[in-house]
Amino acid sequence: MMFSELKSKWKDVESRQILALMDRQRVNNFSIQTNGLFFDYSKTNIDGDTLGLLLDLLKKSSFHEKREAMFSGKKINITEDRAVLHTALRAENGPILMDGKDIMPAVLGTRFRMLNFAEAIRNGEIQGEGGRYTDVINIGIGGSDLGPSMAYLALRPYTNGPKCHFVSNVDGAHINDVLEGLNPRTTLVVVASKTFITIETLTNAQTALDWMAKKVMRPADNFVALSSSMGRTAEFGISADRVFSFEDWVGGRYSLWGPIGLSLAIALGRDDWLSFLDGAASMDRHFIATPDRDNICIILALIGIWHAQIGGHATRAVLPYEQRLERLPAYLQQLEMESNGKAVKIDGSDVEITTGPVVWGTSGTNGQHAFYQLIHQGTQIIPCEFLIGKQGHEPDLCHQHRLLQANCLAQSQALMVGRNLDDARKIASLKGFVGDELERQARHRVFKGNRPSTTLVYDKLTPACLGQIIALYEHRVFVEGAILEINSFDQWGVELGKELATALGPVLMGEDAGEGNDASTEHLVQILRSNK
Ligand code: F6P
């Protein structure tokens, strides 16, 4: 019902010019400042009424009780019968109860062990056969890869431990290219897999073990496992003191804050790791305690709902003007699309509105020279989410940072302001065009404008700031999922492909005839097998 009210509101305001709404007061009204972040959503067509309706939608959803349920350890992931408590991994202390039991002593115990291990690797107390570890390879995929690899790149100025490498793809090229040039006698392999059954990860881990066995007497001693399954890590040959475990109430794509972050903790060291967690925990406190209207997580989510579910914009671009956040869009693809790409509500009925949307993007200014053409002049409207820091980490290159900022602001401005036909005519005329040709040339230079964007400004991309930003997006997903009444914490949609791949593997290897496959698949199998 509320969706329909919002949809009719959308129709009323759709063609209204955002620019016409713009003044200083609007910027004050439609922005949030919190803990070193400034979030500007004035360059959307949201107004007071719309925001009121969106906040009503939220109020009428089960969001408030669900948030309370999540933080108090209730089993809100109903299809897997699990609590959702990744926030506990970054909490400073407890108690946090699950089934009446405080989980924090175990969380803090694992954190203590993990950080001691990370420090011992960094200071050389734990070494490989060839001496201090120079390299760490994290082998994992999805949530066991995207978080640490994205954050490792993001926090490059703070990394001063062994060099980290990340292998995810089952394509042998990935592990091959990473192993090339590494010394197995000074390389630590971190096998990151919550379930420890993921075929890509186990295959790559075995390849790494074989590689190491050629040069190292006790290869398994250079292996660490991050997993919820102690049994399977033991079967792989990794001793219990080299396993850092976590509970099933930590979802894969939310797992960066605990053992899955080990490679990052080794790279950063204890203090920066802890401030990374603190940054995220500060966003958790904001999410829990700040009234809806001023809650950055809630507002970001409501803008998402406004653009995707109400306005029907099928995608949103995440555009960090920070080269080191180049992998953020990939990280958010899993976080948002694996969480909220669902068609069935918690009660098993169909969702009556589109879920999604598709999340994509890359760092600015690179994207400007690739896909921004479509964002500015294409026929689809793509809401853009810009991120930009007040400061970079290169004091000698401040002028480059100013240029970066100028580009970021120029893009959101161009999207909103556009260029009308009269101005386009003037430009074409200056170029010497006249008559019909002037008209034709001018039309190509028109930007319709009125395209929405938000801008998140942060002070500097420190570990604490990155923690805040990731937690912000996590909570955004939660709010959107609650409004859509879906379970954001399962991922059944990835299962079928895994099952079929398991069956097709032996067919491609010639061990199974593969009867029962459809004609297209059968033919593709033949073609692929024809090149032995
Ligand atoms: O692709 C599905 C998925 O289950 C993700 O949710 C998860 O992050 C990834 O696979 C890896 O799983 P695991 O950590 O168990 O190896």
XYZ file of C-alpha atoms and ligand atoms in Angstrom:
548
model
C 0.000 0.000 0.000
C 2.739 2.359 0.981
C 4.659 1.457 -2.140
C 1.721 2.602 -4.250
C 1.537 5.931 -2.438
C 5.226 6.429 -3.066
C 4.840 5.408 -6.678
C 2.176 8.000 -7.291
C 4.390 10.558 -5.566
C 7.171 9.510 -7.937
C 4.937 10.243 -10.925
C 4.275 13.718 -9.565
C 7.893 14.634 -9.090
C 9.675 12.579 -11.714
C 10.125 15.326 -14.262
C 10.698 18.108 -11.745
C 14.173 19.634 -11.986
C 16.400 18.866 -9.018
C 18.276 22.047 -9.796
C 15.129 24.095 -9.299
C 14.863 22.754 -5.742
C 18.444 23.539 -4.904
C 19.465 26.113 -2.352
C 21.545 26.222 0.808
C 18.584 25.249 2.944
C 18.042 22.145 0.838
C 21.649 21.125 1.323
C 21.196 21.481 5.081
C 17.934 19.572 5.060
C 19.075 16.768 2.828
C 22.488 15.953 4.201
C 23.828 14.191 7.272
C 27.019 14.829 9.155
C 28.260 12.175 11.504
C 31.597 11.073 12.874
C 33.798 12.510 10.130
C 31.363 11.652 7.337
C 29.258 14.103 5.376
C 26.507 12.570 3.286
C 24.862 14.852 0.746
C 21.673 13.651 -0.892
C 20.408 17.028 -1.972
C 21.146 16.151 -5.611
C 18.215 13.715 -5.688
C 14.605 14.698 -6.244
C 13.658 13.723 -2.700
C 11.747 16.430 -0.853
C 10.226 16.702 2.589
C 7.022 14.886 1.581
C 8.861 12.059 -0.125
C 11.143 11.602 2.805
C 8.133 11.575 5.101
C 6.521 8.816 3.023
C 9.737 6.830 2.920
C 10.127 7.134 6.680
C 6.511 5.999 7.073
C 7.227 3.020 4.873
C 10.093 2.170 7.163
C 7.977 2.625 10.257
C 5.284 0.330 8.914
C 7.798 -2.333 7.976
C 9.258 -4.711 10.517
C 12.573 -2.855 10.388
C 12.679 -1.542 13.948
C 11.879 -4.853 15.574
C 14.173 -6.663 13.166
C 17.099 -4.394 13.987
C 16.509 -5.058 17.657
C 16.254 -8.779 16.901
C 19.509 -8.783 14.948
C 21.533 -7.051 17.622
C 20.049 -9.201 20.356
C 21.014 -12.464 18.680
C 17.597 -13.676 17.485
C 17.631 -16.151 14.621
C 16.515 -13.734 11.915
C 18.106 -15.795 9.138
C 15.133 -18.109 9.175
C 15.975 -20.272 6.186
C 19.241 -21.301 7.776
C 18.002 -21.020 11.351
C 20.842 -18.694 12.292
C 21.381 -15.503 14.185
C 23.110 -12.623 12.412
C 25.797 -11.249 14.655
C 28.737 -10.141 12.552
C 28.508 -6.882 14.494
C 29.723 -8.791 17.556
C 33.027 -9.404 15.789
C 33.788 -5.693 15.954
C 32.228 -4.945 19.333
C 34.598 -3.789 22.031
C 32.910 -5.712 24.787
C 29.690 -7.429 25.715
C 27.607 -8.935 26.856
C 25.986 -9.983 23.570
C 23.601 -12.809 24.204
C 22.680 -15.631 21.917
C 20.397 -18.357 23.226
C 20.928 -16.753 26.625
C 24.701 -17.137 26.482
C 27.229 -14.302 26.186
C 29.184 -14.862 22.981
C 31.711 -12.104 23.620
C 34.254 -14.083 25.663
C 34.727 -16.444 22.698
C 34.770 -13.572 20.190
C 37.378 -11.673 22.201
C 39.380 -14.859 22.749
C 39.565 -15.508 19.004
C 40.413 -11.875 18.344
C 43.231 -12.073 20.897
C 44.602 -15.287 19.382
C 44.308 -13.991 15.855
C 46.087 -10.731 16.636
C 48.845 -12.502 18.548
C 49.348 -14.732 15.552
C 49.346 -11.743 13.183
C 51.937 -9.963 15.330
C 54.082 -13.090 15.519
C 54.102 -13.308 11.726
C 54.937 -9.624 11.451
C 57.762 -9.649 13.974
C 59.234 -12.925 12.800
C 58.480 -14.931 15.936
C 56.739 -17.401 13.660
C 58.755 -18.077 10.547
C 58.843 -20.275 7.476
C 61.645 -22.693 6.699
C 63.440 -19.938 4.822
C 63.095 -17.333 7.602
C 60.613 -14.519 8.112
C 57.492 -14.698 6.027
C 57.722 -12.248 3.155
C 54.394 -13.120 1.544
C 50.923 -14.202 2.567
C 48.464 -15.758 0.117
C 44.793 -15.628 1.068
C 42.982 -18.391 -0.782
C 39.224 -17.907 -0.616
C 36.322 -16.739 -2.740
C 33.251 -14.522 -2.353
C 33.053 -13.269 1.193
C 36.277 -15.069 2.023
C 38.139 -12.987 -0.544
C 36.361 -9.785 -1.517
C 36.500 -8.166 1.920
C 40.170 -8.719 2.726
C 41.330 -8.054 -0.834
C 39.267 -4.858 -1.145
C 40.418 -3.591 2.257
C 44.064 -4.519 1.666
C 44.120 -2.323 -1.401
C 42.115 0.420 0.316
C 44.490 0.583 3.268
C 47.740 0.292 1.349
C 49.332 3.278 3.163
C 48.837 1.450 6.475
C 50.178 -1.941 5.427
C 53.695 -2.636 6.573
C 53.755 -6.394 7.084
C 54.423 -9.177 4.597
C 52.974 -8.648 1.142
C 49.490 -10.105 0.724
C 48.188 -11.825 -2.389
C 44.672 -13.033 -3.054
C 43.644 -16.075 -5.038
C 39.971 -16.747 -5.628
C 39.221 -18.073 -9.095
C 39.352 -21.792 -9.807
C 40.938 -20.803 -13.114
C 44.454 -22.197 -12.719
C 45.769 -18.976 -14.215
C 44.971 -17.157 -10.984
C 47.001 -19.300 -8.618
C 49.668 -19.854 -11.223
C 50.269 -16.150 -11.661
C 50.347 -15.522 -7.924
C 52.691 -18.402 -7.105
C 55.046 -17.379 -9.857
C 57.881 -15.474 -8.270
C 56.998 -16.366 -4.660
C 59.345 -18.317 -2.436
C 57.513 -21.275 -0.868
C 60.013 -21.223 2.021
C 58.891 -17.739 3.097
C 55.221 -17.825 2.085
C 52.306 -18.325 4.441
C 49.105 -19.704 2.935
C 45.827 -18.686 4.530
C 42.939 -20.888 3.439
C 39.794 -18.886 4.049
C 36.534 -20.746 3.773
C 33.664 -20.654 6.202
C 32.302 -23.999 5.078
C 35.600 -25.485 3.932
C 33.793 -27.268 1.131
C 34.024 -24.566 -1.528
C 35.492 -26.296 -4.545
C 37.446 -23.302 -5.849
C 39.148 -22.724 -2.528
C 39.954 -26.340 -1.789
C 41.319 -26.881 -5.286
C 43.537 -23.802 -5.076
C 44.642 -24.757 -1.553
C 45.684 -28.199 -2.775
C 47.609 -26.639 -5.667
C 49.394 -24.345 -3.207
C 50.176 -27.302 -0.951
C 51.645 -29.273 -3.864
C 53.704 -26.243 -4.872
C 55.017 -25.850 -1.380
C 55.702 -29.563 -0.923
C 58.286 -29.390 -3.704
C 60.523 -27.070 -1.688
C 59.454 -27.309 1.939
C 59.856 -30.248 4.308
C 56.677 -29.663 6.312
C 54.407 -27.762 3.915
C 51.278 -27.911 6.065
C 53.124 -25.949 8.768
C 52.901 -22.931 6.485
C 49.151 -23.228 6.193
C 46.503 -21.527 8.285
C 42.762 -22.104 8.019
C 39.934 -19.655 8.689
C 36.741 -21.622 8.961
C 33.690 -22.693 10.883
C 34.475 -26.330 10.244
C 37.280 -27.649 12.433
C 36.610 -31.175 11.184
C 37.255 -30.341 7.550
C 40.314 -28.207 8.253
C 41.792 -31.172 10.136
C 41.029 -33.461 7.190
C 42.964 -31.070 4.988
C 45.911 -31.490 7.350
C 45.939 -28.142 9.120
C 46.600 -28.497 12.827
C 44.055 -27.098 15.274
C 46.423 -24.423 16.586
C 46.552 -22.984 13.073
C 42.798 -22.761 12.693
C 40.922 -19.573 13.516
C 37.278 -20.393 13.672
C 34.059 -18.474 13.719
C 30.443 -19.344 14.243
C 27.641 -19.864 11.761
C 26.063 -16.572 12.841
C 28.691 -14.783 10.756
C 27.566 -14.744 7.125
C 30.295 -15.140 4.500
C 29.844 -11.663 3.018
C 29.811 -10.138 6.505
C 32.854 -12.003 7.769
C 35.707 -9.575 7.196
C 35.670 -8.462 10.850
C 36.873 -11.727 12.343
C 39.254 -14.488 11.302
C 38.494 -13.953 7.589
C 40.339 -10.648 7.997
C 43.536 -12.387 9.128
C 45.590 -11.490 6.050
C 44.557 -7.865 6.494
C 45.404 -7.970 10.201
C 48.853 -9.355 9.331
C 49.327 -6.537 6.848
C 48.102 -3.801 9.176
C 49.204 -4.880 12.619
C 47.210 -4.840 15.839
C 46.550 -1.104 16.288
C 45.290 -0.369 12.827
C 43.243 -3.561 12.810
C 41.576 -2.502 16.036
C 40.837 0.966 14.717
C 39.319 -0.641 11.609
C 36.974 -2.564 13.931
C 36.310 0.546 16.037
C 35.310 2.509 12.947
C 32.742 -0.144 12.069
C 31.533 -0.349 15.680
C 30.985 3.418 15.720
C 28.716 3.016 12.687
C 26.854 0.236 14.516
C 26.214 2.591 17.425
C 25.020 5.274 15.038
C 22.743 2.764 13.311
C 21.217 1.606 16.591
C 20.830 4.906 18.375
C 20.274 7.671 15.834
C 16.698 8.676 15.016
C 15.594 7.488 11.588
C 15.647 10.929 9.929
C 19.293 11.515 10.890
C 20.457 7.949 10.540
C 22.877 7.756 7.641
C 22.362 3.998 7.144
C 18.598 4.410 7.013
C 18.673 7.409 4.711
C 21.077 5.692 2.312
C 18.699 2.725 2.226
C 15.616 4.872 1.687
C 17.313 6.614 -1.217
C 18.063 3.169 -2.630
C 14.401 2.176 -2.294
C 13.265 5.476 -3.822
C 15.449 5.042 -6.880
C 15.185 1.295 -7.456
C 11.867 0.047 -6.121
C 9.825 3.205 -6.528
C 11.499 4.887 -9.489
C 12.343 1.653 -11.284
C 16.001 2.467 -11.925
C 17.445 -0.982 -12.429
C 21.038 -0.262 -11.503
C 23.077 1.991 -9.279
C 26.670 3.001 -9.787
C 29.133 3.240 -6.916
C 31.866 5.656 -7.900
C 34.655 6.102 -5.372
C 37.006 8.945 -6.232
C 39.780 7.118 -4.473
C 41.909 4.760 -6.526
C 42.415 2.507 -3.517
C 38.669 1.908 -3.345
C 38.735 0.443 -6.816
C 37.511 -2.894 -5.470
C 34.689 -1.413 -3.386
C 32.072 -1.832 -6.130
C 33.007 -5.528 -6.475
C 32.752 -5.951 -2.716
C 29.369 -4.222 -2.668
C 28.142 -6.368 -5.525
C 28.325 -9.407 -3.308
C 27.171 -7.595 -0.186
C 24.120 -6.072 -1.809
C 23.229 -8.467 -4.605
C 23.790 -11.724 -2.746
C 21.895 -10.305 0.215
C 18.929 -8.699 -1.478
C 18.702 -10.417 -4.855
C 15.672 -12.448 -3.779
C 12.200 -13.077 -5.185
C 10.486 -14.565 -2.150
C 9.591 -12.887 1.113
C 10.366 -14.282 4.535
C 6.867 -15.771 4.711
C 7.439 -17.650 1.427
C 5.203 -15.440 -0.703
C 6.397 -13.606 -3.808
C 7.923 -10.165 -3.431
C 5.537 -7.815 -5.203
C 8.138 -5.227 -6.113
C 11.514 -5.424 -7.829
C 14.429 -6.354 -5.619
C 18.032 -5.821 -6.651
C 19.208 -3.412 -8.032
C 22.357 -4.209 -9.986
C 25.320 -2.554 -8.288
C 28.331 -1.681 -10.353
C 31.047 0.901 -10.812
C 34.723 1.617 -10.605
C 37.018 4.315 -9.327
C 36.895 7.865 -10.608
C 38.371 9.292 -12.682
C 38.914 6.014 -14.575
C 35.210 5.396 -15.096
C 34.815 8.844 -16.651
C 36.789 7.656 -19.636
C 34.867 4.431 -19.932
C 31.159 4.287 -19.069
C 30.207 7.790 -17.915
C 29.089 8.576 -21.446
C 26.110 6.304 -20.854
C 25.484 7.722 -17.396
C 25.290 11.236 -18.816
C 23.580 10.725 -22.146
C 22.223 7.173 -22.221
C 18.497 6.552 -22.150
C 18.491 4.868 -18.753
C 18.880 6.839 -15.567
C 21.555 5.467 -13.291
C 21.599 6.896 -9.789
C 25.218 7.463 -8.841
C 26.832 7.223 -5.437
C 30.038 9.241 -5.292
C 32.618 8.855 -2.538
C 35.459 11.308 -2.030
C 37.991 12.049 0.707
C 38.923 15.499 1.978
C 42.520 14.376 2.027
C 44.640 11.823 0.247
C 47.727 10.092 1.578
C 50.251 11.715 -0.744
C 51.301 15.038 0.788
C 53.508 15.818 -2.191
C 50.639 15.302 -4.606
C 47.962 17.502 -3.056
C 47.355 19.164 -6.391
C 46.395 15.764 -7.831
C 43.967 15.245 -4.992
C 42.372 18.624 -5.714
C 41.975 17.608 -9.360
C 40.395 14.362 -8.232
C 37.943 16.288 -6.047
C 37.204 18.707 -8.870
C 36.354 15.798 -11.136
C 34.090 14.195 -8.571
C 32.120 17.382 -8.006
C 32.049 18.136 -11.724
C 30.413 14.802 -12.430
C 27.613 15.116 -9.900
C 27.078 18.691 -11.011
C 26.975 17.745 -14.698
C 24.528 14.946 -13.956
C 22.185 17.342 -12.219
C 22.601 20.498 -14.308
C 23.049 18.985 -17.758
C 23.269 21.219 -20.821
C 20.221 22.484 -22.674
C 19.780 22.821 -26.411
C 20.381 26.578 -26.444
C 23.752 26.205 -24.773
C 24.561 23.290 -27.047
C 23.731 25.478 -30.053
C 26.126 28.148 -28.805
C 28.892 25.581 -28.559
C 28.157 24.197 -32.011
C 28.066 27.698 -33.427
C 31.471 28.513 -31.886
C 32.747 25.447 -33.665
C 31.614 27.020 -36.918
C 28.495 24.984 -37.623
C 25.544 26.723 -39.205
C 21.995 25.985 -40.295
C 20.732 22.381 -40.206
C 24.180 21.092 -39.446
C 24.367 23.367 -36.389
C 21.068 21.977 -35.165
C 22.179 18.417 -35.717
C 25.530 18.957 -34.040
C 23.894 20.775 -31.136
C 21.523 17.905 -30.413
C 24.457 15.559 -29.886
C 25.838 17.952 -27.293
C 22.716 18.117 -25.131
C 22.816 16.592 -21.658
C 19.342 16.120 -20.268
C 20.638 16.449 -16.722
C 18.339 15.995 -13.733
C 20.094 12.720 -12.944
C 20.299 11.914 -9.251
C 23.423 11.319 -7.247
C 24.615 11.262 -3.664
C 28.056 12.179 -2.377
C 29.706 10.699 0.683
C 32.616 12.819 1.878
C 35.058 11.377 4.407
C 38.075 12.984 6.029
C 40.700 10.506 4.924
C 40.595 6.815 4.095
C 42.041 5.563 7.383
C 41.339 2.085 8.776
C 38.625 3.551 11.021
C 37.039 5.387 8.109
C 37.003 2.280 5.925
C 35.409 0.353 8.794
C 32.685 2.989 9.029
C 32.000 2.947 5.298
C 31.714 -0.828 5.063
C 29.437 -1.001 8.097
C 27.317 1.780 6.601
C 26.723 -0.289 3.474
C 26.069 -3.433 5.503
C 23.326 -1.666 7.428
C 21.921 -0.152 4.259
C 21.445 -3.678 2.935
C 19.742 -4.641 6.187
C 17.288 -1.741 6.048
C 16.431 -2.343 2.398
C 15.961 -6.065 3.064
C 13.654 -5.332 6.008
C 11.507 -3.011 3.895
C 11.304 -5.617 1.138
C 10.516 -8.272 3.786
C 13.186 -10.595 2.458
C 15.867 -12.595 4.203
C 19.097 -10.728 3.429
C 21.226 -13.387 5.030
C 20.839 -16.531 2.957
C 22.060 -17.156 -0.598
C 20.185 -20.112 -2.042
C 20.514 -18.605 -5.489
C 24.130 -19.698 -5.755
C 23.429 -23.341 -4.954
C 22.004 -24.710 -8.196
C 24.998 -23.637 -10.277
C 27.325 -25.250 -7.736
C 25.402 -28.534 -7.926
C 25.417 -28.574 -11.701
C 29.134 -27.721 -11.844
C 29.828 -30.649 -9.561
C 27.999 -32.922 -11.999
C 29.562 -31.382 -15.115
C 33.168 -31.540 -13.844
C 33.471 -35.318 -14.410
C 31.733 -34.966 -17.780
C 34.325 -32.461 -18.974
C 37.093 -34.629 -17.619
C 35.735 -37.542 -19.617
C 34.896 -39.597 -16.546
C 31.155 -39.483 -17.003
C 28.982 -39.598 -20.114
C 26.839 -36.782 -18.808
C 23.542 -38.179 -19.961
C 20.482 -36.094 -19.344
C 22.028 -32.739 -20.144
C 20.165 -30.413 -22.449
C 21.259 -30.331 -26.099
C 23.017 -26.968 -25.904
C 25.065 -27.930 -22.852
C 25.884 -31.316 -24.350
C 27.122 -29.671 -27.542
C 29.214 -27.136 -25.614
C 30.754 -30.004 -23.633
C 31.749 -31.672 -26.897
C 33.276 -28.480 -28.244
C 35.230 -27.786 -25.057
C 36.460 -31.367 -24.883
C 37.530 -31.372 -28.503
C 40.619 -29.339 -27.612
C 42.470 -31.701 -25.333
O 29.003 -17.990 -3.476
C 28.316 -18.377 -2.360
C 29.124 -18.338 -1.118
O 28.518 -19.202 -0.234
C 29.254 -16.942 -0.523
O 28.145 -16.583 0.203
C 30.479 -17.112 0.281
O 31.002 -15.876 0.668
C 31.359 -17.877 -0.679
O 30.463 -18.763 -1.312
C 32.509 -18.627 -0.077
O 32.090 -19.548 0.865
P 33.099 -20.197 1.874
O 33.678 -19.118 2.730
O 32.296 -21.180 2.661
O 34.182 -20.872 1.092
